[in-house]
mmCIF file of C-alpha atoms and ligand atoms in Angstrom:
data_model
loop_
_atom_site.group_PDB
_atom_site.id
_atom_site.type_symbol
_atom_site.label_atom_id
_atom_site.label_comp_id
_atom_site.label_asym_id
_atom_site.label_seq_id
_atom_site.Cartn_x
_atom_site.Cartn_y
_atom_site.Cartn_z
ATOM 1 C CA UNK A 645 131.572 104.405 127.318
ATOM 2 C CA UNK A 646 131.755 104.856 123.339
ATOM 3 C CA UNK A 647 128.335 102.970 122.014
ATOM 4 C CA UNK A 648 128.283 99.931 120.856
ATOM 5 C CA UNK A 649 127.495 99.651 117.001
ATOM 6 C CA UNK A 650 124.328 97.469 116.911
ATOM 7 C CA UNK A 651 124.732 94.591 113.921
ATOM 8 C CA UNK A 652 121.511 94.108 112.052
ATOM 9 C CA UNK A 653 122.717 94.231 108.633
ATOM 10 C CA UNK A 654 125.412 92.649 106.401
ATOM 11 C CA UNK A 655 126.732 96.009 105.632
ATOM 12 C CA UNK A 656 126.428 96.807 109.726
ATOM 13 C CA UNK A 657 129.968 93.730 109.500
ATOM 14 C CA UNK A 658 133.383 94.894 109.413
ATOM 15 C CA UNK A 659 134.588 94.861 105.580
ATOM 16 C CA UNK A 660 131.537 94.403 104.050
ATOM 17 C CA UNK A 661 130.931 97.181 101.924
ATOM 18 C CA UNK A 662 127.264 97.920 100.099
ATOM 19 C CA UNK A 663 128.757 95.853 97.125
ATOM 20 C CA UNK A 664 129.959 92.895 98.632
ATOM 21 C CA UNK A 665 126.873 93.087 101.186
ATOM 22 C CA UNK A 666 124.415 92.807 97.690
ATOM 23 C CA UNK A 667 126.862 90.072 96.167
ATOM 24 C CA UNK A 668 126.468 88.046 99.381
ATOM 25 C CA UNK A 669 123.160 88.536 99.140
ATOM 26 C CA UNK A 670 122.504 87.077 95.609
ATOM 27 C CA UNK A 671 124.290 84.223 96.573
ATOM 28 C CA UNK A 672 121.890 83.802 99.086
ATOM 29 C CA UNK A 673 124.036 85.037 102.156
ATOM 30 C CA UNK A 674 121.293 86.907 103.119
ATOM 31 C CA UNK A 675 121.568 87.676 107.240
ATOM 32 C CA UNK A 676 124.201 87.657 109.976
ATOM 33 C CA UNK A 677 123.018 84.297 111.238
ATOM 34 C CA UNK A 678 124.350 83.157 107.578
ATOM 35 C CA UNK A 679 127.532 84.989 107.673
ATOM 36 C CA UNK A 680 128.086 83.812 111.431
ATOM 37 C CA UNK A 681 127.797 79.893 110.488
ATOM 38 C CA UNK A 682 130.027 80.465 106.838
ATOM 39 C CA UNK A 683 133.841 79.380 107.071
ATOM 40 C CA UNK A 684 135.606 82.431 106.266
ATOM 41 C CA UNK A 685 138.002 81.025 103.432
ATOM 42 C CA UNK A 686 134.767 80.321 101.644
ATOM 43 C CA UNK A 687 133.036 83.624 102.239
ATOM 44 C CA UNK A 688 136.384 85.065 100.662
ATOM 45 C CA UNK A 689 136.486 83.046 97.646
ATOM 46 C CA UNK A 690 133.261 83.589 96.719
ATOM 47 C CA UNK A 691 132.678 87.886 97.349
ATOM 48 C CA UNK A 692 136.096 88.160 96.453
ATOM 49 C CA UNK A 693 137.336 89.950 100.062
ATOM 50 C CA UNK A 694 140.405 88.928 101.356
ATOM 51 C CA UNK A 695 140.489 86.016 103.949
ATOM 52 C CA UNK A 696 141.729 88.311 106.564
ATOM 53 C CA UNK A 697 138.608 90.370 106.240
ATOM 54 C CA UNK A 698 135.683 87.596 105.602
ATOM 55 C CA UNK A 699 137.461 86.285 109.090
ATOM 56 C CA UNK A 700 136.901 89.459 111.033
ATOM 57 C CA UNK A 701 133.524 89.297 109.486
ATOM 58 C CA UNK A 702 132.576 86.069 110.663
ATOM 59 C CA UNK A 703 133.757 86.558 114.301
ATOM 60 C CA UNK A 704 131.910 89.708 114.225
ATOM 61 C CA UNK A 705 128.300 88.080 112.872
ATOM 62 C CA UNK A 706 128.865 85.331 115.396
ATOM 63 C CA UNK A 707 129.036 87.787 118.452
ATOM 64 C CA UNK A 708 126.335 89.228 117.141
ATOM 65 C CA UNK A 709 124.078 86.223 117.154
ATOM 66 C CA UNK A 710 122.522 85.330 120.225
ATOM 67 C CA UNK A 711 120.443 82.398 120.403
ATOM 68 C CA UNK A 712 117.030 82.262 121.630
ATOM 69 C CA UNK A 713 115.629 78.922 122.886
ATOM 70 C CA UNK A 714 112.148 78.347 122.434
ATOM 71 C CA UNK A 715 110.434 75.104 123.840
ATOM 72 C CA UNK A 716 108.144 72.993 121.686
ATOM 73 C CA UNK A 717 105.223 74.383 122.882
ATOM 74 C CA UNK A 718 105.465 77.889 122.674
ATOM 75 C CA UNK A 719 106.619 77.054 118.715
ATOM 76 C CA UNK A 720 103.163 74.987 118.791
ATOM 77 C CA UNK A 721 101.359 78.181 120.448
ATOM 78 C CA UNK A 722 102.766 80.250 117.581
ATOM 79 C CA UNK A 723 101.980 77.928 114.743
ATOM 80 C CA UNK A 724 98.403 77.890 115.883
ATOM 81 C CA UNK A 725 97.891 81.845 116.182
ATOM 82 C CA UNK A 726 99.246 81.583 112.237
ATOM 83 C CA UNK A 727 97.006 82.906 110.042
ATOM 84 C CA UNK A 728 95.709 80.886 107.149
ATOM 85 C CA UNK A 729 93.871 81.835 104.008
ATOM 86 C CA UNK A 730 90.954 79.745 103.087
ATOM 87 C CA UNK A 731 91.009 78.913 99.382
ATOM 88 C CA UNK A 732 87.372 78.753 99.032
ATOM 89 C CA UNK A 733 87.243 74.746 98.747
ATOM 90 C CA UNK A 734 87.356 72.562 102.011
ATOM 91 C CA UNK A 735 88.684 69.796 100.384
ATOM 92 C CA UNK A 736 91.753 71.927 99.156
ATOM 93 C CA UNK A 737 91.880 73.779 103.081
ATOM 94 C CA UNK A 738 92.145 70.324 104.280
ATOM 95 C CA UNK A 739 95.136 69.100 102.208
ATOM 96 C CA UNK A 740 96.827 72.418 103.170
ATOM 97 C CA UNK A 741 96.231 71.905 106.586
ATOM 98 C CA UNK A 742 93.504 74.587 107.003
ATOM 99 C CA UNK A 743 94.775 77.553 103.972
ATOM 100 C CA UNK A 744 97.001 79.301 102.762
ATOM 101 C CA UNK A 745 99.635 80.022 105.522
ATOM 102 C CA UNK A 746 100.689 83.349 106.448
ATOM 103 C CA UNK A 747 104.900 83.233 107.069
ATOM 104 C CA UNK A 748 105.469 81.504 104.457
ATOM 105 C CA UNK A 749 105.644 81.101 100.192
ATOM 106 C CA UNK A 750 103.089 78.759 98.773
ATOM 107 C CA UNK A 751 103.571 77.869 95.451
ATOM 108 C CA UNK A 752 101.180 76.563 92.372
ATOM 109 C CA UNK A 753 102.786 75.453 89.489
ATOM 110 C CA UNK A 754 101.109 73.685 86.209
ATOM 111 C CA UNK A 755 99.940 73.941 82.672
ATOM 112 C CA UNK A 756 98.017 76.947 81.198
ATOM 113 C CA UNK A 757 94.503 76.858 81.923
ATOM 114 C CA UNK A 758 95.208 74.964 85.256
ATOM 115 C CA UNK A 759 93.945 77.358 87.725
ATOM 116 C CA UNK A 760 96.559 78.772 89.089
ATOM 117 C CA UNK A 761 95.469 82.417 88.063
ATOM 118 C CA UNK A 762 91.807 81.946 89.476
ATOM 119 C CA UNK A 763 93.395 80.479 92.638
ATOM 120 C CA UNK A 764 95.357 83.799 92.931
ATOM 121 C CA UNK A 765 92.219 85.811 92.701
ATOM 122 C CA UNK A 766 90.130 83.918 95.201
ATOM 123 C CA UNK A 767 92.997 83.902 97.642
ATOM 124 C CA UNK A 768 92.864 87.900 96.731
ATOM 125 C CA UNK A 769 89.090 88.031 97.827
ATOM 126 C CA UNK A 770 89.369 85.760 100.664
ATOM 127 C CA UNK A 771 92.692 87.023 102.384
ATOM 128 C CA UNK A 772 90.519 90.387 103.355
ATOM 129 C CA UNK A 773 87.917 88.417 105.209
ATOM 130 C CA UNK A 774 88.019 88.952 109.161
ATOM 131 C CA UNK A 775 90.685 86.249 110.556
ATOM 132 C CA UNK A 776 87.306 84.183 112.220
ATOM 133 C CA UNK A 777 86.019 83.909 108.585
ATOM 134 C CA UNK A 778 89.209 82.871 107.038
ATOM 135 C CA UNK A 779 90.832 85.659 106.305
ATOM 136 C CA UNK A 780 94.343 87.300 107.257
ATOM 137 C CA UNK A 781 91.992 91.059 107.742
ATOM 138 C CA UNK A 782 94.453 92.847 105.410
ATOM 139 C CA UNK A 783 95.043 93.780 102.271
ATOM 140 C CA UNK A 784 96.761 92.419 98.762
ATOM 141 C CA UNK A 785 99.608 93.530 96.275
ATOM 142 C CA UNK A 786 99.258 91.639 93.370
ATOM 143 C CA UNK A 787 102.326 91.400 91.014
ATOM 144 C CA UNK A 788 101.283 90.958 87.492
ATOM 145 C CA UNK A 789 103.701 89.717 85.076
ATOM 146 C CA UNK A 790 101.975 88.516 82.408
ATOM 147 C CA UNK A 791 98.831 91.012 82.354
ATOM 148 C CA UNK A 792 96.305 88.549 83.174
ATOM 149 C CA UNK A 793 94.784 90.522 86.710
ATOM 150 C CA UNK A 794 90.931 90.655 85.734
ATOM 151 C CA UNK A 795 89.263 93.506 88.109
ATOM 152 C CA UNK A 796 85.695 92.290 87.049
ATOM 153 C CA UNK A 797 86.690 88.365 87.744
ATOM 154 C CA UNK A 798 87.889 89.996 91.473
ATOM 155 C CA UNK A 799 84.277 91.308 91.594
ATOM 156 C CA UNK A 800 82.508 88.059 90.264
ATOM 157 C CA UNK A 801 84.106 86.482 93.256
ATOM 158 C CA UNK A 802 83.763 89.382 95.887
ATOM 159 C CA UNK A 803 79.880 89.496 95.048
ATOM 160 C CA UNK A 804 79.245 85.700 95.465
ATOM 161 C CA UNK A 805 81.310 85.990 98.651
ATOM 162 C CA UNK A 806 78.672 88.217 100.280
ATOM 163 C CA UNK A 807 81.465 91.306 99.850
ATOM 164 C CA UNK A 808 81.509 94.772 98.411
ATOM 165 C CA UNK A 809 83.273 94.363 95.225
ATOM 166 C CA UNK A 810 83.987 98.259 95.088
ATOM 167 C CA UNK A 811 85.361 97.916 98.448
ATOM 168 C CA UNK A 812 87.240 94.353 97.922
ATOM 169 C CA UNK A 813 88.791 96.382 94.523
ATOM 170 C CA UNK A 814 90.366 99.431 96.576
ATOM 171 C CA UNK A 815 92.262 97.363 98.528
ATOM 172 C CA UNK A 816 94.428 95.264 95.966
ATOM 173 C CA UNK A 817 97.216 97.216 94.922
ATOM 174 C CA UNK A 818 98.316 96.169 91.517
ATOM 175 C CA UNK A 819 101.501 96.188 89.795
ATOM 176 C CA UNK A 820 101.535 95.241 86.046
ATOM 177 C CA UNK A 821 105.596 94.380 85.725
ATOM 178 C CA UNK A 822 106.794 94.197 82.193
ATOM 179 C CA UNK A 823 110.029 93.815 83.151
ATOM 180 C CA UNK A 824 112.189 91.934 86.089
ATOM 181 C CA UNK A 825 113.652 94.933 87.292
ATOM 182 C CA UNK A 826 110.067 96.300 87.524
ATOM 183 C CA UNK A 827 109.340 92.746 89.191
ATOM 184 C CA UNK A 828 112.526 93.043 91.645
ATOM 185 C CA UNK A 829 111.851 97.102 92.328
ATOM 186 C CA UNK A 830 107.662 96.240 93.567
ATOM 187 C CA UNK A 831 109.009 93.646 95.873
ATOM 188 C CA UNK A 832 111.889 95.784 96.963
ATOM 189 C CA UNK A 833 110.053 98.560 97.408
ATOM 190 C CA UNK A 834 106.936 97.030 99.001
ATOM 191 C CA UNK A 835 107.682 97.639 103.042
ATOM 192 C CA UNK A 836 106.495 100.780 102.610
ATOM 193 C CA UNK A 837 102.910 100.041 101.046
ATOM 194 C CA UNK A 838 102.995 96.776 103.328
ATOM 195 C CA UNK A 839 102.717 98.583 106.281
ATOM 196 C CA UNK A 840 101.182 101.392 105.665
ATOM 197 C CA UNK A 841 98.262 99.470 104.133
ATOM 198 C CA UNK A 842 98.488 96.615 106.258
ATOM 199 C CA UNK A 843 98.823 94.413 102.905
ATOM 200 C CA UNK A 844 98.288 90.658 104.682
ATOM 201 C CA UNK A 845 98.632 88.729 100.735
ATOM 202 C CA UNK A 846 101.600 89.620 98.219
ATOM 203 C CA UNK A 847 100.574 87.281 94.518
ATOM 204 C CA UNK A 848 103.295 86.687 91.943
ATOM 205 C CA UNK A 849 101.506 85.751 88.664
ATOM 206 C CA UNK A 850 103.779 84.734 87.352
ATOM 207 C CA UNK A 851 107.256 84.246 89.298
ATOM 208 C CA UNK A 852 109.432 82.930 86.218
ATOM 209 C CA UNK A 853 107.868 84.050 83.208
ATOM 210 C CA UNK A 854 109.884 87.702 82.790
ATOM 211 C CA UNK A 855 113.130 85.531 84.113
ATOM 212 C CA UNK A 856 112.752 82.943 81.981
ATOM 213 C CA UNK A 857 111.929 85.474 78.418
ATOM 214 C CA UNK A 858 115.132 88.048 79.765
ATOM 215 C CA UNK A 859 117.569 85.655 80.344
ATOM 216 C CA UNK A 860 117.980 82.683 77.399
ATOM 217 C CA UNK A 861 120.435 80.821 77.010
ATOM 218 C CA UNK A 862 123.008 78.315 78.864
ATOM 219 C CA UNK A 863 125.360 81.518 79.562
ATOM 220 C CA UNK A 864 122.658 83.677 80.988
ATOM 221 C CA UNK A 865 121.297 80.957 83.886
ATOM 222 C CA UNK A 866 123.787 81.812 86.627
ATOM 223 C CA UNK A 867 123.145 85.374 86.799
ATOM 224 C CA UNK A 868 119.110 84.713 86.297
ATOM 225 C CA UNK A 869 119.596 82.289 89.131
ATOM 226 C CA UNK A 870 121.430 84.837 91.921
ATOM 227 C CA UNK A 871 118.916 87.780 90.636
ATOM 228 C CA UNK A 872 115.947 85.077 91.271
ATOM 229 C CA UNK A 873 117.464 83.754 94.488
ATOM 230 C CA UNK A 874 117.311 87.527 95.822
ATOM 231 C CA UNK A 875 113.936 88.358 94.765
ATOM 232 C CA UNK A 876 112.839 85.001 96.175
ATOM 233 C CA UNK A 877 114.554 86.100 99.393
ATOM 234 C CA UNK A 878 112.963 89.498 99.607
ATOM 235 C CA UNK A 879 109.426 87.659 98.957
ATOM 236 C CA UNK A 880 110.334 85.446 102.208
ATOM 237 C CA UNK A 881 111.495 87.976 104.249
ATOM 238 C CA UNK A 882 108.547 90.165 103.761
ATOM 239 C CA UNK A 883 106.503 87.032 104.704
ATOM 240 C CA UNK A 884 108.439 86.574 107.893
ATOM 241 C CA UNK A 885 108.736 90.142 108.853
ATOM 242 C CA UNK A 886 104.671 91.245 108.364
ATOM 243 C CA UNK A 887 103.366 87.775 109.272
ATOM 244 C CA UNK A 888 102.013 87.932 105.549
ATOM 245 C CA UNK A 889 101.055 85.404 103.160
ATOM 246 C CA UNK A 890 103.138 84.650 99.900
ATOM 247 C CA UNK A 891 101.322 82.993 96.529
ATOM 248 C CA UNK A 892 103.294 82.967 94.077
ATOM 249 C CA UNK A 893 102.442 80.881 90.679
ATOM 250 C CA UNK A 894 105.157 79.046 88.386
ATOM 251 C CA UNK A 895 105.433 77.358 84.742
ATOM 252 C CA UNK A 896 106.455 73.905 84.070
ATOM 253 C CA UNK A 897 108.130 71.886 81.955
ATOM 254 C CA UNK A 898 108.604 68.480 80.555
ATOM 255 C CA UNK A 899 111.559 67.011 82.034
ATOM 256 C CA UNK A 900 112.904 64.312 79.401
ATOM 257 C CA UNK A 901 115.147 62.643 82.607
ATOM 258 C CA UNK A 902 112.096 61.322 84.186
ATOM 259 C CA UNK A 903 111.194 58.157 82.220
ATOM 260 C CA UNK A 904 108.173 56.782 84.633
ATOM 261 C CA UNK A 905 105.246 59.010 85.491
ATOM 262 C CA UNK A 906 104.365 62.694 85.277
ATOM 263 C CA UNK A 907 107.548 64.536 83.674
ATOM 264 C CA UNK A 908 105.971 67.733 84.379
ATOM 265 C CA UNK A 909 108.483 69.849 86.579
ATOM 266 C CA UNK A 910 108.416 73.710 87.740
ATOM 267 C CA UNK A 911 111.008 75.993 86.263
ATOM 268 C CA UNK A 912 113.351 77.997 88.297
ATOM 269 C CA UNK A 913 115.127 75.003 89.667
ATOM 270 C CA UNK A 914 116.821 74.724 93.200
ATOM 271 C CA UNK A 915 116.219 78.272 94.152
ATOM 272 C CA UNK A 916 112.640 77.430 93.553
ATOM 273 C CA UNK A 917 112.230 74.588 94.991
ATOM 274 C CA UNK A 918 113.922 75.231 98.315
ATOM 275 C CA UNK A 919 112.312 79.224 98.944
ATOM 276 C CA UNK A 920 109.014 77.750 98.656
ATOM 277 C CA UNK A 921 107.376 76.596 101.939
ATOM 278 C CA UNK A 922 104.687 75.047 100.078
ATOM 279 C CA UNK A 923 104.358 73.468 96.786
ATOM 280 C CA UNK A 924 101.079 72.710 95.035
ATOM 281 C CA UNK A 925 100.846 71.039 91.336
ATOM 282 C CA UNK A 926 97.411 72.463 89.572
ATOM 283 C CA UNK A 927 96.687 70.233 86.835
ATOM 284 C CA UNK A 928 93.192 69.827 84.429
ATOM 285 C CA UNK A 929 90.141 67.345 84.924
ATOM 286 C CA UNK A 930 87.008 67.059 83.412
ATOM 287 C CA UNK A 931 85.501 70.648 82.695
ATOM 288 C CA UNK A 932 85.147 73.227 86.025
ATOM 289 C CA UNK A 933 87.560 70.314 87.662
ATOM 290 C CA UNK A 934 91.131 71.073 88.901
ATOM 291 C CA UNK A 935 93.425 68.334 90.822
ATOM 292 C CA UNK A 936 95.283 69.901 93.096
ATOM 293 C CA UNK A 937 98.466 67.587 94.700
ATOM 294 C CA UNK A 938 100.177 68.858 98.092
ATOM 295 C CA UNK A 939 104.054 67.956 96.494
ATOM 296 C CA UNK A 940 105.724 69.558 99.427
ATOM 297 C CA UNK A 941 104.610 71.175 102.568
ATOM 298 C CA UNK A 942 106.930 71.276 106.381
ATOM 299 C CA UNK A 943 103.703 69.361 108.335
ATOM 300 C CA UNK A 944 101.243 67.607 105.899
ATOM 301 C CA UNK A 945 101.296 64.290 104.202
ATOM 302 C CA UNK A 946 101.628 64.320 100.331
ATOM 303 C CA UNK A 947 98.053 64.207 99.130
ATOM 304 C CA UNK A 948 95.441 65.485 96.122
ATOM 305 C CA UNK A 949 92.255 67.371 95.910
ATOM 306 C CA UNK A 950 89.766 67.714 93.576
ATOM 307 C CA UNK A 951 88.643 71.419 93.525
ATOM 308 C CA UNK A 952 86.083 73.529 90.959
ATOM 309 C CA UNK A 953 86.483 76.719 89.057
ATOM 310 C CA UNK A 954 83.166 77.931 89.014
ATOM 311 C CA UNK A 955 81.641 81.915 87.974
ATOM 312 C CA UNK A 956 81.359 82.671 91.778
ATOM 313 C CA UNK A 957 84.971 81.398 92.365
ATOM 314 C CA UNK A 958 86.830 78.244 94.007
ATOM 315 C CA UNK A 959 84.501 75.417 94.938
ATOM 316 C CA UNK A 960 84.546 72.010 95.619
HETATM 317 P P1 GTP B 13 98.271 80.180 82.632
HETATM 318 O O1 GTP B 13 98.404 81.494 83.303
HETATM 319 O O2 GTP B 13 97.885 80.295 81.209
HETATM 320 O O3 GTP B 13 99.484 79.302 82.814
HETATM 321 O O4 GTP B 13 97.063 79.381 83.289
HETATM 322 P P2 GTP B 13 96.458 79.422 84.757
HETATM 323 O O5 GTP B 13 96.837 78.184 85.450
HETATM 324 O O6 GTP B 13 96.743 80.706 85.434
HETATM 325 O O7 GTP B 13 94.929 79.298 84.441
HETATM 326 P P3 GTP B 13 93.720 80.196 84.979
HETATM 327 O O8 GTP B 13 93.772 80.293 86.445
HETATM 328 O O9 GTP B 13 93.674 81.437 84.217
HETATM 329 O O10 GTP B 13 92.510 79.257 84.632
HETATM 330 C C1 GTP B 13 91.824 79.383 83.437
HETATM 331 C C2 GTP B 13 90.572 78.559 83.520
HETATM 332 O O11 GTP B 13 89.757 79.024 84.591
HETATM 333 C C3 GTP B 13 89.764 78.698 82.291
HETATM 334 O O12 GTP B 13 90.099 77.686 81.367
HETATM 335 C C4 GTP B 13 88.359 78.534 82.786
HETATM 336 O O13 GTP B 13 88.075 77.157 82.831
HETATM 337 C C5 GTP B 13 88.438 79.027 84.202
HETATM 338 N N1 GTP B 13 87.920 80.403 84.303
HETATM 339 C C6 GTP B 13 88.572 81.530 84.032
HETATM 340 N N2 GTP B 13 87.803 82.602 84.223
HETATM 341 C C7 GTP B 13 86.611 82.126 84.599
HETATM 342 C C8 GTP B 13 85.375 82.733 84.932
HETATM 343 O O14 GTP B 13 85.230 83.950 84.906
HETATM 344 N N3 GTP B 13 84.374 81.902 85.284
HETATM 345 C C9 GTP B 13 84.529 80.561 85.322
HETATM 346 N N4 GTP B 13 83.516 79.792 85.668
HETATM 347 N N5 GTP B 13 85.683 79.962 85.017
HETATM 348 C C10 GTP B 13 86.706 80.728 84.653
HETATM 349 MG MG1 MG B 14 97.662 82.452 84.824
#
């Protein structure tokens, strides 16, 4: 009996090529289960294959699906073995509904100054602490966009922690991206590193910043949106793959539409908004103080904390 081709990938689908398999990618077709559930006249119109073809595709994907049914509690049994990150302040664990969760992309956006940053390197310290002290027991890749990593702040924190700061410093693997194809490539080509070094944290600091300086203009938004909606997409699917944690931080804006209230709103629109699981607005208090408001999470009411930056870290 001839073998059966298995179908893990796009490209594994009958007339999807390596270039229409990226296309549907960007546009955030990004698995078979996608591909299965698309109506085929769309999938056509949009990568451009003929209707024949995005048909034989589809039938294909859906064969290829199988569904597994899982009860409610065995999701629940899961969810509780999740790893979460401690962020150093119990008020802040609290909101979050115990950390930073592994599986998923948390996101803190605000102004400069914020926090966001010093969040990043606490979560960078605490996400190698044994899983009974907090910790995911692994180590971090920290993507730095906007050259702001500070080894000796790492080590400020790592000491008060009751760490090895020589020790906590070998196992953060920095990238300094100057560019978003230097961005894309470090996620793209993180697997590797990510299991070999059993990285358990992946920081973005910052997500939008190169997007937003490469790409200006009205005319340039659509393609900076499908590039961004892959890279997001990679992020997630290391996340869901290595049962790692994804902090990403983002800029804002003032949004002139919203007339009542704080007009302060993320950049990166849609794509944003939906990839991450998570959503945290950082904004200034009175000196060390940070509030911290929980604008979207899947399980935990909206809510705010009032958190510290202080020399030995994230306090509350
Ligand atoms: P942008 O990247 O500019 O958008 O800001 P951010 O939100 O990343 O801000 P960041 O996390 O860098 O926070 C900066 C603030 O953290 C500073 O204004 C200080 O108040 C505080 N901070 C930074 N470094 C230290 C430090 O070594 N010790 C203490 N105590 N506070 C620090
Ligand atoms: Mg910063």
């Amino acid at each position: 009996m001839p073998k059966e081709k298995t179908i893990k990938e796009l490209e594994d689908l009958p007339g999807i090529g390596p270039t229409t398999a990226e296309k549907l990618r960007s546009l955030g077709y990004d698995n078979i289960e996608k591909i299965a559930t698309a109506a085929p006249h769309e999938l056509a119109e949009i990568s451009g294959m003929k209707v024949d073809a995005a048909k034989q595709a589809v039938d294909a994907a859906k064969q290829a699906t199988t569904l597994e049914y899982k009860t409610g509690s065995e999701i629940s049994d899961k969810r509780k073995l999740l790893g979460k990150i401690t962020t150093g302040s119990k008020n802040l664990d609290e909101l979050l509904g115990g950390g930073v969760e592994a599986n998923a992309i948390t996101e803190a956006y605000g102004k400069f100054a914020s926090g966001k940053t010093q969040l990043g390197f606490q979560l960078t310290v605490n996400a190698q602490k044994p899983v009974e002290h907090g910790g995911l027991g692994g180590t971090v890749m920290f993507v730095d966009t906007e050259g702001t990593f500070r080894p000796d702040r790492i080590e400020q924190i790592a000491k008060a922690e009751g760490a090895d700061p020589k020790a906590v410093l070998d196992n953060v693997f920095v990238v300094r991206a100057t560019t978003t194809d230097q961005q894309i490539l470090s996620i793209e080509r993180a697997d590797k590193l990510v299991k070999d070094s059993n990285v358990k944290l992946i920081v973005v600091d910052s997500l939008m910043s190169l997007f937003r300086s490469e790409f200006l203009g009205r005319g340039a938004l659509g393609e900076r949106q499908q590039k961004l909606n892959s890279h997001i997409h990679k992020l997630q699917k290391l996340a869901d793959n290595h049962d790692l944690a994804v902090y990403i931080t983002n800029q804002v804006m003032d949004n002139p539409g919203i007339l009542f209230g704080d007009p302060t709103t993320p950049v990166g629109g849609n794509i944003v908004a939906h990839a991450a699981t998570t959503r945290l607005y950082m904004r200034k208090s009175k000196e060390e103080k940070r509030i911290v408001r929980l604008v979207d999470s899947p399980n935990m009411p909206e809510g705010e904390a009032v958190i510290k930056i202080t020399p030995d870290g994230i306090k509350d």
